[in-house]
């Protein structure tokens, strides 16, 4: 069975500092990995995905994520955080076939000015 | 494209009443998913359809919950009778075939059962 772990319930960062939101996964075969963001009272918005190819994936709003197969991780990163990045972030994985995404519990990012 | 459309956006109802949530997926998407989000349990997959056929409903909490997809552009999630513990935000999502594609989420329906 596939699963995702987001070990931090909350990450606090000062504006302008780099941020990292952690994600590890477990799946049979090659993983398809995704990051989503949820702003208050909104649905989940797609940020980026890793399917194959370069381990560093670039996405929306300046976010990027690094796929590390040996560590089974897919951490979300941004070089310089903005207050507007404050939101709930979800990591998700899909294994073989048309199975639905399996989501982590979510990590709340708080960026302070 | 307008994205995934859900209605109503907010629903307040009394315990015991029937509630129907509606979803219109993105045109051309043949997978449709219903999720429920609560503070306690996070994001839970309730049921999903492929080409209008229910594939896995193991996440549906009880027989009070039912979902249908009569055609490619419409799905409903019904709760009958509703209970206070059903209060949550219900999301619909859709995607195309092929495992590489992301799911697109609707804005959600916030259900409050009093």
XYZ file of C-alpha atoms in Angstrom:
227
model
C 0.000 0.000 0.000
C 1.177 3.504 -0.676
C 1.529 6.113 2.037
C 2.872 9.573 2.689
C 4.300 11.041 5.871
C 4.591 14.732 6.650
C 6.467 14.710 9.941
C 5.828 18.350 10.858
C 2.381 19.637 11.726
C 3.637 23.221 11.526
C 6.640 25.040 10.090
C 7.437 28.609 11.097
C 9.674 30.766 8.930
C 10.593 34.429 8.830
C 9.866 36.274 5.617
C 12.841 36.244 3.287
C 14.294 33.068 4.756
C 14.370 29.759 2.893
C 11.678 27.256 3.732
C 11.459 23.474 3.606
C 8.363 21.342 4.122
C 9.218 17.683 4.499
C 7.595 14.658 2.914
C 8.517 10.995 2.781
C 6.652 8.319 0.882
C 6.201 4.589 0.555
C 4.996 3.030 -2.698
C 5.531 -0.048 -4.820
C 7.300 0.747 -8.032
C 8.084 4.198 -9.324
C 6.206 6.947 -7.542
C 4.280 9.854 -8.930
C 4.633 12.623 -6.336
C 2.639 15.819 -5.941
C 2.457 18.925 -3.774
C -0.737 20.860 -3.206
C -1.445 24.065 -1.267
C -4.667 25.006 0.492
C -5.448 28.575 1.449
C -8.156 29.278 4.039
C -11.646 28.400 2.852
C -10.367 27.229 -0.517
C -9.867 23.939 -2.305
C -6.503 22.317 -2.829
C -4.398 23.860 -5.573
C -1.782 21.920 -7.495
C 1.786 23.231 -7.024
C 4.095 20.762 -8.724
C 4.709 17.109 -9.493
C 7.489 14.612 -10.063
C 6.896 11.913 -12.628
C 10.313 11.147 -14.044
C 13.478 12.938 -15.111
C 15.270 15.639 -13.157
C 15.140 15.204 -9.433
C 14.571 18.931 -8.918
C 11.091 19.954 -9.977
C 9.992 23.571 -10.299
C 6.414 24.623 -9.765
C 4.099 27.526 -9.155
C 4.802 30.598 -7.005
C 8.562 29.958 -6.911
C 8.283 26.606 -5.175
C 10.438 23.627 -6.034
C 10.784 20.098 -4.731
C 13.622 17.632 -4.680
C 13.004 13.952 -5.315
C 15.403 11.671 -3.460
C 14.863 8.022 -4.279
C 17.328 6.626 -1.768
C 15.715 8.539 1.074
C 12.188 8.165 -0.354
C 11.666 11.864 0.164
C 10.105 14.710 -1.787
C 10.690 17.873 0.238
C 9.119 21.151 -0.826
C 11.398 24.181 -0.870
C 11.445 27.872 -1.596
C 14.556 30.083 -1.458
C 12.816 33.113 0.021
C 9.508 32.836 1.874
C 6.683 35.359 1.596
C 3.974 36.082 4.139
C 1.485 35.159 1.418
C 2.939 31.623 1.352
C 1.275 30.956 4.702
C -1.108 28.068 4.062
C -1.624 24.342 4.504
C 0.603 22.171 2.305
C -0.135 18.590 1.306
C 2.195 16.012 -0.170
C 0.604 13.176 -2.174
C 1.712 10.017 -3.929
C 0.248 7.768 -6.571
C 1.561 4.333 -7.420
C 0.783 2.143 -10.363
C -2.335 2.417 -12.475
C -5.196 4.779 -11.972
C -5.243 4.683 -8.213
C -6.208 7.882 -6.409
C -3.685 10.151 -4.802
C -2.842 9.313 -1.206
C -2.385 12.498 0.798
C -0.323 13.264 3.870
C -1.858 14.922 6.927
C -0.707 18.326 5.791
C 1.809 20.825 7.162
C 0.768 24.305 8.152
C 3.316 26.872 7.020
C 3.409 30.179 8.852
C 5.580 32.958 7.433
C 5.971 36.003 9.644
C 7.086 39.464 8.607
C -12.221 25.921 -18.388
C -14.209 26.819 -15.286
C -12.557 24.144 -13.195
C -14.380 21.728 -10.943
C -17.685 23.204 -9.837
C -19.371 22.322 -6.569
C -22.691 23.378 -5.130
C -23.785 24.528 -2.720
C -20.720 26.207 -1.224
C -22.288 26.197 2.215
C -25.023 24.029 3.637
C -26.538 24.221 7.084
C -29.089 21.583 7.961
C -30.675 19.940 10.948
C -29.882 16.455 12.107
C -31.988 13.872 10.323
C -32.394 15.863 7.138
C -31.228 14.685 3.726
C -28.296 16.527 2.208
C -27.231 16.422 -1.436
C -23.907 17.791 -2.617
C -23.246 18.318 -6.302
C -20.180 18.286 -8.489
C -19.415 19.050 -12.107
C -15.969 17.785 -13.119
C -13.714 19.368 -15.700
C -14.780 18.447 -19.218
C -12.756 15.527 -20.579
C -11.793 14.217 -17.166
C -12.872 10.631 -16.649
C -11.926 10.206 -13.007
C -13.967 11.825 -10.245
C -13.181 11.750 -6.538
C -15.100 12.741 -3.411
C -13.084 13.719 -0.320
C -14.014 14.854 3.155
C -11.823 17.156 5.242
C -12.049 17.596 9.007
C -9.621 18.901 11.589
C -9.532 15.555 13.334
C -9.191 13.193 10.382
C -7.608 15.368 7.719
C -8.391 14.652 4.063
C -10.221 11.361 3.517
C -11.090 9.761 0.190
C -14.720 8.683 0.273
C -15.325 7.229 -3.200
C -14.073 7.544 -6.745
C -15.491 6.925 -10.204
C -13.907 6.068 -13.531
C -16.015 6.655 -16.634
C -19.052 7.142 -14.389
C -18.604 3.760 -12.692
C -17.858 3.604 -8.955
C -14.486 1.922 -8.508
C -13.842 2.073 -4.783
C -16.313 3.166 -2.135
C -14.466 1.696 0.823
C -14.016 5.156 2.293
C -17.725 5.847 2.555
C -18.277 5.947 6.297
C -21.705 4.339 6.523
C -24.782 3.353 4.617
C -26.128 6.835 5.210
C -23.717 8.011 2.519
C -24.295 7.329 -1.154
C -22.813 8.713 -4.363
C -23.865 8.603 -7.980
C -22.496 9.691 -11.295
C -25.297 9.498 -13.853
C -23.190 11.036 -16.615
C -19.717 12.355 -17.315
C -20.533 15.881 -16.229
C -22.379 15.401 -12.959
C -22.029 13.613 -9.636
C -23.871 13.755 -6.328
C -22.982 12.802 -2.793
C -25.994 12.228 -0.596
C -26.240 11.879 3.161
C -29.497 10.545 4.532
C -30.128 11.021 7.399
C -27.476 13.574 8.296
C -25.820 13.685 11.725
C -23.732 16.373 13.475
C -20.576 14.282 13.016
C -20.985 14.617 9.254
C -20.080 18.293 9.561
C -17.011 18.797 7.373
C -15.828 20.276 4.113
C -16.555 17.989 1.180
C -14.366 18.268 -1.897
C -14.836 16.929 -5.362
C -11.829 16.431 -7.642
C -11.315 15.203 -11.181
C -8.506 14.211 -13.514
C -7.839 12.641 -16.866
C -6.788 9.064 -17.390
C -3.112 8.334 -17.074
C -1.301 8.284 -13.773
C 0.858 11.294 -14.593
C -1.912 13.837 -14.335
C -2.747 15.822 -11.251
C -6.155 15.960 -9.675
C -8.023 19.250 -9.790
C -10.094 20.137 -6.772
C -13.310 22.073 -6.504
C -13.788 24.836 -3.925
C -15.585 22.491 -1.539
C -18.923 22.435 0.234
C -18.869 23.337 3.917
C -21.556 21.236 5.591
C -22.818 22.031 9.065
C -25.320 19.674 10.654
C -26.929 21.031 13.816
